[in-house]
CSV table of C-alpha atoms and ligand atoms in Angstrom, one decimal:
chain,number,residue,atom,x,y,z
A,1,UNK,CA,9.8,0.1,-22.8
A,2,UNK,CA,8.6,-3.4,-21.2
A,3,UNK,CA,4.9,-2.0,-19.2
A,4,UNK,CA,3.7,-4.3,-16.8
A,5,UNK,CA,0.5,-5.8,-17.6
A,6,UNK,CA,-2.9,-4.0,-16.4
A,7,UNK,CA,-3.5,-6.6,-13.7
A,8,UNK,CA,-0.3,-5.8,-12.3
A,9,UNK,CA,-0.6,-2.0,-12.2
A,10,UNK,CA,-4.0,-2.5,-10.9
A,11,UNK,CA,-2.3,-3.7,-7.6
A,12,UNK,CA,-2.5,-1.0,-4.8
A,13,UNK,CA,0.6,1.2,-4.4
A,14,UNK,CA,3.4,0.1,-2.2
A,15,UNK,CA,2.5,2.0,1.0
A,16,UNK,CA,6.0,0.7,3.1
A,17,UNK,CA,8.2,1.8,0.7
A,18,UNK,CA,7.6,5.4,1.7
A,19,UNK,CA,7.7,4.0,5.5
A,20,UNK,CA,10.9,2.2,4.6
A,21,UNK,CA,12.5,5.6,3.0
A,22,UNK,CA,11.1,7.6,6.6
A,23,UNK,CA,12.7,5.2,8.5
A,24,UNK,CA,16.3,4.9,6.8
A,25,UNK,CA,16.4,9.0,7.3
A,26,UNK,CA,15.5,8.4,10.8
A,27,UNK,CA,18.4,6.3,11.4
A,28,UNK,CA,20.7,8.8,9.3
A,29,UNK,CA,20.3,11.4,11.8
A,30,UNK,CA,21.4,9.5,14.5
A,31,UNK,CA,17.8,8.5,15.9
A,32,UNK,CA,17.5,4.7,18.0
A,33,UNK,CA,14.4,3.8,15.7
A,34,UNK,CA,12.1,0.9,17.5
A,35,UNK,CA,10.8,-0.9,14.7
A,36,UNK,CA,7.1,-2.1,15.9
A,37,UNK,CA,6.2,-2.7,11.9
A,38,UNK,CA,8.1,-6.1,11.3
A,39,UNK,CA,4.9,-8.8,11.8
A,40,UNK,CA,8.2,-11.4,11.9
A,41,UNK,CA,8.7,-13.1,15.0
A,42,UNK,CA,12.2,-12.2,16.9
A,43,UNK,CA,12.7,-15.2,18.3
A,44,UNK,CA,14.8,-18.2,16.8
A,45,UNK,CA,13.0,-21.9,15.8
A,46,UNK,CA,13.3,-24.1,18.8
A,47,UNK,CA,16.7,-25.9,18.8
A,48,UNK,CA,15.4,-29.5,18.1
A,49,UNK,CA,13.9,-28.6,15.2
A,50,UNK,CA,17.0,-26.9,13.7
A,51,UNK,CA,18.7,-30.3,14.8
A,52,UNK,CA,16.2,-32.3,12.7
A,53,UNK,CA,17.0,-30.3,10.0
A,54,UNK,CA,20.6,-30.2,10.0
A,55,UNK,CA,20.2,-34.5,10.0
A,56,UNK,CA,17.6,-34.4,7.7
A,57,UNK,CA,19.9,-32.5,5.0
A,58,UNK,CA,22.5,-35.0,5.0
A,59,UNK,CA,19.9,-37.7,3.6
A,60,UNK,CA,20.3,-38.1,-0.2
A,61,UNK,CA,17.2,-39.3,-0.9
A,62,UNK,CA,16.2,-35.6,0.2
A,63,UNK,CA,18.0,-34.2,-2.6
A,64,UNK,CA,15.1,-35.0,-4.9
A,65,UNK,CA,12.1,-33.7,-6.4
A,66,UNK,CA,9.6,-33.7,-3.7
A,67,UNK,CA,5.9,-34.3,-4.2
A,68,UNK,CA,3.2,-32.1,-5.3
A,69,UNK,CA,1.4,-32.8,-2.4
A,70,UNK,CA,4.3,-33.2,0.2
A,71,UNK,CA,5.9,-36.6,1.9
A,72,UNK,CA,2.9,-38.7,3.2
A,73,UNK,CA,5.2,-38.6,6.9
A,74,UNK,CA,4.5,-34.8,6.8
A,75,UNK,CA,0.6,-34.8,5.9
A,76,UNK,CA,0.4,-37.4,9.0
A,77,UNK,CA,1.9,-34.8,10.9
A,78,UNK,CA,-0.3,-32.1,10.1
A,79,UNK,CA,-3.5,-34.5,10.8
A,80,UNK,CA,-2.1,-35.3,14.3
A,81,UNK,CA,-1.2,-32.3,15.1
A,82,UNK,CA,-4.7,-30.8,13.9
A,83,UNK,CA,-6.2,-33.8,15.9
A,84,UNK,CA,-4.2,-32.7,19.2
A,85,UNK,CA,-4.6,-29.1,19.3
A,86,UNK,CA,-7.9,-28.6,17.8
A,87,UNK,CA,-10.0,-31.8,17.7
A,88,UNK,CA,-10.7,-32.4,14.2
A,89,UNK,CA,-10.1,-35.5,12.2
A,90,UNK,CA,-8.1,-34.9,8.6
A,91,UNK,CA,-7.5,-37.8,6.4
A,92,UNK,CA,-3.8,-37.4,5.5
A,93,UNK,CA,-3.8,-38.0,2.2
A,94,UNK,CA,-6.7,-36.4,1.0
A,95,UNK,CA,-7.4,-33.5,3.2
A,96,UNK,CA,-3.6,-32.4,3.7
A,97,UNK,CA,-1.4,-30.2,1.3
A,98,UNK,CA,1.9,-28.8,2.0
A,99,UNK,CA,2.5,-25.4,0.7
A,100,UNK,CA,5.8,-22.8,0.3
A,101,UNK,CA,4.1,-21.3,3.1
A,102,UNK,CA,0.9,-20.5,3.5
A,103,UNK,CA,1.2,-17.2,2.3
A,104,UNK,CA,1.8,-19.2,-1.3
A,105,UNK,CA,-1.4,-21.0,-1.4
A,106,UNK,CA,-3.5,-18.5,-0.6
A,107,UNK,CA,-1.7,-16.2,-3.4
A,108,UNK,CA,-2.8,-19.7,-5.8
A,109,UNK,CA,-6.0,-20.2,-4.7
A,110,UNK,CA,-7.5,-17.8,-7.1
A,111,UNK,CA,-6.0,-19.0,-10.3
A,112,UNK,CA,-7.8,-22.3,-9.4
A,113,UNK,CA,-10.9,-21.3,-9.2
A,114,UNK,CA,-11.5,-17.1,-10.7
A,115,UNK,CA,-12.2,-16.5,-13.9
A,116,UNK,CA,-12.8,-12.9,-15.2
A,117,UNK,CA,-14.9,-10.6,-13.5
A,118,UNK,CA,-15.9,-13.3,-10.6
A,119,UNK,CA,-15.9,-12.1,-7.1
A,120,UNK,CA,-13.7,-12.5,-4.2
A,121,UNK,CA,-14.8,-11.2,-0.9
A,122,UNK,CA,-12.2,-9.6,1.1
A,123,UNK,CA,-11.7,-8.7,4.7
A,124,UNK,CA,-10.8,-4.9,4.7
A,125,UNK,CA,-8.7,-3.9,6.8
A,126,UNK,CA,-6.5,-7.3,6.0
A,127,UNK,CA,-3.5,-9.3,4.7
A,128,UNK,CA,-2.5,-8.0,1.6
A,129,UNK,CA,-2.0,-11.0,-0.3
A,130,UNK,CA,-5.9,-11.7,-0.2
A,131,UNK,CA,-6.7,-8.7,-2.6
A,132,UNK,CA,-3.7,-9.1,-4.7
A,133,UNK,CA,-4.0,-13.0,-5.2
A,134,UNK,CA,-7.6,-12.0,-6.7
A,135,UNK,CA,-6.4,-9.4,-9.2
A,136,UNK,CA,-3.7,-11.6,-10.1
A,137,UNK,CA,-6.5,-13.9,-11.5
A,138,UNK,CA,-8.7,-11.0,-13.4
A,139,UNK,CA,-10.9,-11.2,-10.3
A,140,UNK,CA,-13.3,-9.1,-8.9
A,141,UNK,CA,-12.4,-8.3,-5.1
A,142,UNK,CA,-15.2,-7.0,-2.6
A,143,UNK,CA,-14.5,-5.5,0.3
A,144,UNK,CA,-16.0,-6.4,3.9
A,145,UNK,CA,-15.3,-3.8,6.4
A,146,UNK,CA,-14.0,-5.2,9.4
A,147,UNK,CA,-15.8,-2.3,11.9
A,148,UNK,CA,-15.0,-2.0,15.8
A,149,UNK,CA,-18.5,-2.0,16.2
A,150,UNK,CA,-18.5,-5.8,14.9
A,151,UNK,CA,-15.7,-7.0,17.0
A,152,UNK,CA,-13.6,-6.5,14.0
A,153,UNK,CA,-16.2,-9.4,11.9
A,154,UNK,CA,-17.6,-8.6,8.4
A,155,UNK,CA,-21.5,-7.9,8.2
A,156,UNK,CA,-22.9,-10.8,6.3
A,157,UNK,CA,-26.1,-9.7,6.0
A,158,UNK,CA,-24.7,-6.4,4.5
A,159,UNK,CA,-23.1,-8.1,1.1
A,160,UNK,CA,-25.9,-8.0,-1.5
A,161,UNK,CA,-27.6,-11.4,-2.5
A,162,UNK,CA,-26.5,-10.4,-6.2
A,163,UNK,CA,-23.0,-9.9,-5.0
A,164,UNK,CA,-23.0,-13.4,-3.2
A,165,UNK,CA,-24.6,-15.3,-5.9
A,166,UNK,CA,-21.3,-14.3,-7.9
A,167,UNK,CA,-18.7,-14.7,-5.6
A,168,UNK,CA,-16.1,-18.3,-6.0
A,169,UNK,CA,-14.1,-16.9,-2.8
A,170,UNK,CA,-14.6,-15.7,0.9
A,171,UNK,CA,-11.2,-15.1,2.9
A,172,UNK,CA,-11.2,-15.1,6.3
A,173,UNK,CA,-8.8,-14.3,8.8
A,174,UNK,CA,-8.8,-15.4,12.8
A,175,UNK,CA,-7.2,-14.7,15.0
A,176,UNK,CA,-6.7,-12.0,12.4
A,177,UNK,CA,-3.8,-9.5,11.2
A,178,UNK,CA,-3.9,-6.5,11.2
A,179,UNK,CA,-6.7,-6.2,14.1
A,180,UNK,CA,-5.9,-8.9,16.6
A,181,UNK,CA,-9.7,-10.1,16.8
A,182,UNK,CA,-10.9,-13.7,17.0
A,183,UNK,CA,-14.0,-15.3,16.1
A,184,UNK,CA,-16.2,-17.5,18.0
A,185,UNK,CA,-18.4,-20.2,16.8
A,186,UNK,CA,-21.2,-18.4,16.3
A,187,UNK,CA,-19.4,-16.6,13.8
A,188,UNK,CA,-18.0,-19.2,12.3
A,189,UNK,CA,-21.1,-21.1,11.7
A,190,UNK,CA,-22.7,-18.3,10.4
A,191,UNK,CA,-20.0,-18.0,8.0
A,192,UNK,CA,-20.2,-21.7,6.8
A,193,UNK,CA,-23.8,-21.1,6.3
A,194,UNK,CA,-23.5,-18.3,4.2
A,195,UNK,CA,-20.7,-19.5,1.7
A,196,UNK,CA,-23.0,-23.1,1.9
A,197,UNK,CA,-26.0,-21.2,0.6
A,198,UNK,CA,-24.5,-19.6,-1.7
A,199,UNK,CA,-22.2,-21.9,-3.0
A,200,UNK,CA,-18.7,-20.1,-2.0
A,201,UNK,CA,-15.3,-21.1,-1.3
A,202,UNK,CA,-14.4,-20.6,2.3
A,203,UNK,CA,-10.7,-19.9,2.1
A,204,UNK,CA,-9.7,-19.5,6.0
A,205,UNK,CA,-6.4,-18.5,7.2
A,206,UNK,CA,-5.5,-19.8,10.4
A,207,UNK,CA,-1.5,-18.6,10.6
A,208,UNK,CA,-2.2,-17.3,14.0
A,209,UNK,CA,-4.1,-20.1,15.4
A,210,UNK,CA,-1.7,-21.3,18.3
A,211,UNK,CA,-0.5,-17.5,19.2
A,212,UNK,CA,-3.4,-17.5,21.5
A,213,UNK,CA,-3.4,-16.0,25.4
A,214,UNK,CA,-5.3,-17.7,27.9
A,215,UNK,CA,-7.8,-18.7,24.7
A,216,UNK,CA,-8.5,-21.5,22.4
A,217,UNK,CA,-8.6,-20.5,18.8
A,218,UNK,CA,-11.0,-22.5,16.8
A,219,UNK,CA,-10.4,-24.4,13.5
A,220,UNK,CA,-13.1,-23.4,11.4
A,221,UNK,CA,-13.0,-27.1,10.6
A,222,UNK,CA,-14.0,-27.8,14.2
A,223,UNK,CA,-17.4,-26.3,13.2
A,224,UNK,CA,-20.5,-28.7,11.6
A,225,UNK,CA,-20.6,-28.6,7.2
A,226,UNK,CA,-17.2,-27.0,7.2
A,227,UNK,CA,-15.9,-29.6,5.1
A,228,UNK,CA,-17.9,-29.1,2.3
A,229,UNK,CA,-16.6,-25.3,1.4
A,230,UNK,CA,-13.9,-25.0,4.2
A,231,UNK,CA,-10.2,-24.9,2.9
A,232,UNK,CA,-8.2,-23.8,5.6
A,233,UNK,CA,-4.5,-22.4,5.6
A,234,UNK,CA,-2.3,-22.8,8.1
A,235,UNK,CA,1.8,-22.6,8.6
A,236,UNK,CA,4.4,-23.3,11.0
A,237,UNK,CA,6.0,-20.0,10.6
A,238,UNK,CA,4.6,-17.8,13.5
A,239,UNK,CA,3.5,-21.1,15.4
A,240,UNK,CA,7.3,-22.3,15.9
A,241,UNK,CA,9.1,-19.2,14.5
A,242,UNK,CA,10.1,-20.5,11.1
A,243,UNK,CA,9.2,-17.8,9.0
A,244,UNK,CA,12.4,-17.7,6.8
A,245,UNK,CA,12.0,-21.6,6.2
A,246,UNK,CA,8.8,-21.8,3.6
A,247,UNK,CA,6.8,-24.2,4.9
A,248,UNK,CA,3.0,-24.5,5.9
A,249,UNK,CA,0.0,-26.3,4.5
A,250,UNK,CA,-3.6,-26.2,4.0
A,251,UNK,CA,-6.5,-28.6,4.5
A,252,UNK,CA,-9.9,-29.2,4.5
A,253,UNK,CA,-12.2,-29.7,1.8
A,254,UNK,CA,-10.6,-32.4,-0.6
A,255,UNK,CA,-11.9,-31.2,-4.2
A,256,UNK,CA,-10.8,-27.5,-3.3
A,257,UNK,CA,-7.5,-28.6,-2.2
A,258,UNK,CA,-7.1,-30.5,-5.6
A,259,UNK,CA,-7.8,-27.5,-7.7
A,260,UNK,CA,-5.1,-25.8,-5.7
A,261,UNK,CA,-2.9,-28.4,-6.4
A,262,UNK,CA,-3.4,-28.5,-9.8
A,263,UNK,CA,-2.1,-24.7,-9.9
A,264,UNK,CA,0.8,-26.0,-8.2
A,265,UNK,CA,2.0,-28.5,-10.1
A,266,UNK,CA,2.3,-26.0,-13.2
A,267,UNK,CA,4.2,-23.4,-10.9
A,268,UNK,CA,6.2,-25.2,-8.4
A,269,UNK,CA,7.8,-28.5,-6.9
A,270,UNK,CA,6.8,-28.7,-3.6
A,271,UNK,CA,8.6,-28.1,-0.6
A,272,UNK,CA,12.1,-29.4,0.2
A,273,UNK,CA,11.9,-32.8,1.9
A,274,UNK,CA,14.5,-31.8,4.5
A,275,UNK,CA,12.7,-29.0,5.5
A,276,UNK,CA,9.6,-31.2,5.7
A,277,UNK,CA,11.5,-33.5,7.9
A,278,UNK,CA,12.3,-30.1,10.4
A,279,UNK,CA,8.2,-29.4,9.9
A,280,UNK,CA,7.3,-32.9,11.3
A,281,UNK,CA,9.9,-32.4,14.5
A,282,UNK,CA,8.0,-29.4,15.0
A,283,UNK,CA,4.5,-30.9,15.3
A,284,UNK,CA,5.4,-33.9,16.9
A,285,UNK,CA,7.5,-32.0,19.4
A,286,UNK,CA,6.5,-30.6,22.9
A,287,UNK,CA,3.8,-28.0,22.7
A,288,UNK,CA,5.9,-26.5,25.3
A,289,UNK,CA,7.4,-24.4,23.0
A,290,UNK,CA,4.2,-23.0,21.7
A,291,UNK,CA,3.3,-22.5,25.2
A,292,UNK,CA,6.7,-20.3,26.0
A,293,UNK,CA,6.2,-18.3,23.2
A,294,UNK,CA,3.0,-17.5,23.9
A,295,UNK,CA,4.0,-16.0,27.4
A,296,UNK,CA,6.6,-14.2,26.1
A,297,UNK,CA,4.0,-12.5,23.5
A,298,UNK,CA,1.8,-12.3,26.8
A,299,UNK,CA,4.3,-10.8,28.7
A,300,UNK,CA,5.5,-8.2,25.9
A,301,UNK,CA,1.3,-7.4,25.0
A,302,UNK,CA,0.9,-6.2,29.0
A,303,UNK,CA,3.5,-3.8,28.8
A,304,UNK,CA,2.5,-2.4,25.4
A,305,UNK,CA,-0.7,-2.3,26.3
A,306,UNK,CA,-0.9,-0.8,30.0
A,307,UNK,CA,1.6,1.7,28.4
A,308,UNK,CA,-0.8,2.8,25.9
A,309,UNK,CA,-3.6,3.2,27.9
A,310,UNK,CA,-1.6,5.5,30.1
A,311,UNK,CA,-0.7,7.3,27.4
A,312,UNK,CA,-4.5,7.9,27.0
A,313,UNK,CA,-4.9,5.6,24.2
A,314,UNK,CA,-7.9,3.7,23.4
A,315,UNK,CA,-6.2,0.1,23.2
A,316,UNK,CA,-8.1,-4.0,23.5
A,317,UNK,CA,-5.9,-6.0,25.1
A,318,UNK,CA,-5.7,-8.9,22.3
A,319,UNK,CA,-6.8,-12.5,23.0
A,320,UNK,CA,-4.2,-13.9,20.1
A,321,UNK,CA,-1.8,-13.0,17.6
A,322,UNK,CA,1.2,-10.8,18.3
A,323,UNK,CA,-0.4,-7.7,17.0
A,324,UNK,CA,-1.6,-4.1,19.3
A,325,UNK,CA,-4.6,-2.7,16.6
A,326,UNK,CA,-4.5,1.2,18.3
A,327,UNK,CA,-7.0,3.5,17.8
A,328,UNK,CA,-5.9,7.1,16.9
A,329,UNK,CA,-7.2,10.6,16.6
A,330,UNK,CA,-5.9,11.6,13.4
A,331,UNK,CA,-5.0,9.8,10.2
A,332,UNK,CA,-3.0,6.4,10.5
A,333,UNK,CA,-0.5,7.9,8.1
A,334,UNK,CA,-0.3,11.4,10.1
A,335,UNK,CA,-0.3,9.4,13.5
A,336,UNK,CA,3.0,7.2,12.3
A,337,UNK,CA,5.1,10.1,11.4
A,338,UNK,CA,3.9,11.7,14.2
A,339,UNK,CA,5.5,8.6,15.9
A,340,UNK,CA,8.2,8.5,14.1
A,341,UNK,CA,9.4,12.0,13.9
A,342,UNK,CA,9.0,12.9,18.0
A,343,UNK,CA,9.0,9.6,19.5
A,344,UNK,CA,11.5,7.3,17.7
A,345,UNK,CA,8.9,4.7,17.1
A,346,UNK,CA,7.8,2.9,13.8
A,347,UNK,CA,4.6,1.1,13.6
A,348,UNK,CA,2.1,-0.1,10.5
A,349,UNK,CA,-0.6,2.6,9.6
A,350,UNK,CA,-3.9,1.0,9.3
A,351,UNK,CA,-4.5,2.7,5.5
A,352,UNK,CA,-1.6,-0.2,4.0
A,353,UNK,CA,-4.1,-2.4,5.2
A,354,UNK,CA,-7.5,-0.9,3.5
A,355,UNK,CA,-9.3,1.7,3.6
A,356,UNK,CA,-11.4,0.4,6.6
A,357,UNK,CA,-7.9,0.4,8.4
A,358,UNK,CA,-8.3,4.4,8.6
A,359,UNK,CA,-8.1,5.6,12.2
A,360,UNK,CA,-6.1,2.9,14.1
A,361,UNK,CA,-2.3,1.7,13.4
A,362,UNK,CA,-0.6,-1.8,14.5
A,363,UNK,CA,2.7,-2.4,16.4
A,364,UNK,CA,4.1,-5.9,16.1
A,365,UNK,CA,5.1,-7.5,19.4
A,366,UNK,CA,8.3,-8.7,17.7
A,367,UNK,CA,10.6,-6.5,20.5
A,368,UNK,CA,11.7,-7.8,23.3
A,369,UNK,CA,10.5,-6.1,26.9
A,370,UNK,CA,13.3,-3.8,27.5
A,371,UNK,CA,12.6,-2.1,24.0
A,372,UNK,CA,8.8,-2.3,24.8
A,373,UNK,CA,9.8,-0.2,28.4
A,374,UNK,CA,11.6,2.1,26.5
A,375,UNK,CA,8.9,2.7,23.9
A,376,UNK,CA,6.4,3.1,26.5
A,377,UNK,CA,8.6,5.8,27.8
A,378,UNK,CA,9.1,7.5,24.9
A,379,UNK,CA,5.5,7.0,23.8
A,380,UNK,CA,4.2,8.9,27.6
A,381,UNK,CA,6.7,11.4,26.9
A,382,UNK,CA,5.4,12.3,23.4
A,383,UNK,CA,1.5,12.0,24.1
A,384,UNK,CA,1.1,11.4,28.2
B,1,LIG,C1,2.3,-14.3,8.5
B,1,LIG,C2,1.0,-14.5,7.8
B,1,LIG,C3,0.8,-15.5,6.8
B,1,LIG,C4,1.8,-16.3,6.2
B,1,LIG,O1,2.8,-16.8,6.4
B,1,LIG,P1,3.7,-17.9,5.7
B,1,LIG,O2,5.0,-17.6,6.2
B,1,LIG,O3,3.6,-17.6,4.2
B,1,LIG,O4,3.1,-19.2,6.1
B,1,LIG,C5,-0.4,-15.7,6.3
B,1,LIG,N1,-1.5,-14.9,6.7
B,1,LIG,C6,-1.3,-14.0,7.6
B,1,LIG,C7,-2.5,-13.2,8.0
B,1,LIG,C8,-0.1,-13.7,8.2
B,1,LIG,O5,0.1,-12.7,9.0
């Protein structure tokens, strides 16, 4: 009686809820399901910043309307932090956002600058919300295989000039999700050079960029030009493990950010000021915390990893993010029921990411070691 609109139904079908349904009969029959599919940290937000908040909610002048562009206090925050961990100089109040999560902006980005038919060039396998956000806007999206030949990096020199010469949008995604690759400068610059030529947004998504073993993931802002096509979105959600608390923020180029923001203020009212408050205890706290989690993702990603190998597997020991990307010998959908049905084990089939996602699945690192010993163990049982 009500039918969606086309752009709606031109979204891709929702792959998990069949994974969801698999699961739940799993569990029905009795079976101890490990859950590798969850990319949601398991781990709780540091105390101190939990402490911030709880003081933080208690301040009336809190209780208002924020601003569009969050509290001044915050954007510092963000610039220091960017300044500390990666080097590069933001002026806070015109080079700083916050966002409802990063995940939020990116969805935005595309109403600010698509119109019809305009193209958006996607990384395929990748985050969801990349394709989506573009056919949200009426726009065009076009696929870059992410290959294993490339170290997981788009082609450049394979997108047609006539393709470029209409794109508004590039996403990027390092360290990335689903695959667990990062990109080094050379990449980067060669990136920047292409959306400068060609006149294209650079939209970068830099959620994992502290989850990072024995490495230094670069800000693409680190690298020269980036400011004049470089927005870059980052978030404190897999950082300090505050995913359920919506808050993150994006930066870079300040006439891109503005367009964003002018989306925003017709949709929403920026982020609660409390929760800004907890954002700001975050950054400005010890990067100790980043530091533990890291060695715990470390310590989980050995196990996992050596496991699989045993197994016979064909597995890359990431450098960052808390993703395994697993190469298997039959289709990632086949290969997860497989899993599923004589091992116990759920993890993300590579298809729900793209089509280029064929052939491997992920498992989140979001169980703690004595589930990872157990899956391994199940998982050399099954295959070994
Ligand atoms: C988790 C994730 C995000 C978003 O997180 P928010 O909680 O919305 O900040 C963005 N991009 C990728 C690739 C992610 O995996």
């Amino acid at each position: 009686m009500f039918e969606l609109s086309k752009r709606l139904t031109k979204l891709p079908p929702y792959l998990f809820a069949e994974i969801d349904a698999m699961k739940a009969k799993k569990i029905k029959e009795g079976v101890k399901v490990i859950d590798f599919g969850v990319g949601d940290p398991d781990l709780p937000t540091p105390k101190h910043i939990v402490e911030a908040m709880k003081k933080a909610v208690e301040k009336e002048e809190h209780h208002k309307y924020p601003s569009y562009e969050g509290m001044l206090s915050f954007r510092q925050a963000v610039a220091n932090f960017y300044e500390r961990r990666k080097g590069v100089k933001l002026d806070a109040e015109k080079e700083v956002i916050s966002l409802i999560g990063s995940k939020e902006g990116i969805a935005h980005l595309p109403l600010a600058f698509v119109d019809r038919n305009d193209i958006v060039l996607v990384p395929d396998p990748g985050y969801p919300v990349y394709f989506a956000s573009t056919i949200l806007a009426d726009g065009k999206p076009y696929k870059m295989p992410l290959k294993k030949e490339n170290g997981f990096l788009p082609d450049l020199n394979a997108i047609p000039s006539e393709i470029a010469k209409k794109a508004k949008i590039m996403f990027l995604n390092y360290p990335n999700n689903p695959t667990a690759s990062v990109a080094e400068k050379d990449f980067i610059k060669e990136a920047i050079d292409f959306c400068v030529d060609y006149n294209i947004i650079l939209a970068h998504d830099a959620a994992y960029s502290e989850l990072t073993f024995d490495y230094r993931a670069r800000s693409f802002l680190e690298v020269d030009n980036a400011f004049d096509v470089v927005i870059e979105f980052n978030s404190l959600s897999k950082t300090y493990n505050m995913t359920g608390w919506r808050i993150g923020f994006a930066v870079g180029n300040a006439e891109i950010l503005n367009g964003l923001l002018k989306v925003k203020t017709n949709i929403d009212s920026g982020v609660f000021q409390a929760v800004q408050e907890a954002a700001i205890a975050a950054m400005t706290g010890s990067d100790e915390v980043i530091e533990k989690n890291n060695r715990i993702y470390k310590e989980r990603r050995d196990l996992l990893v050596d496991g699989l190998r045993d197994a016979g597997f064909n597995v890359e020991k990431p450098k960052a993010t808390f993703y395994v990307w697993c190469e298997v010998n039959m289709s990632s959908m086949e290969f997860t029921k497989k899993l599923l049905n004589e091992a116990g084990i759920l993890v993300t089939p590579g298809i729900g990411f793209g089509e280029y996602g064929e052939g491997f699945v992920r498992f989140a690192l979001t169980r703690d070691v004595e589930v990872i010993k157990e899956a391994v163990e199940r998982i050399r049982r099954t295959f070994g």
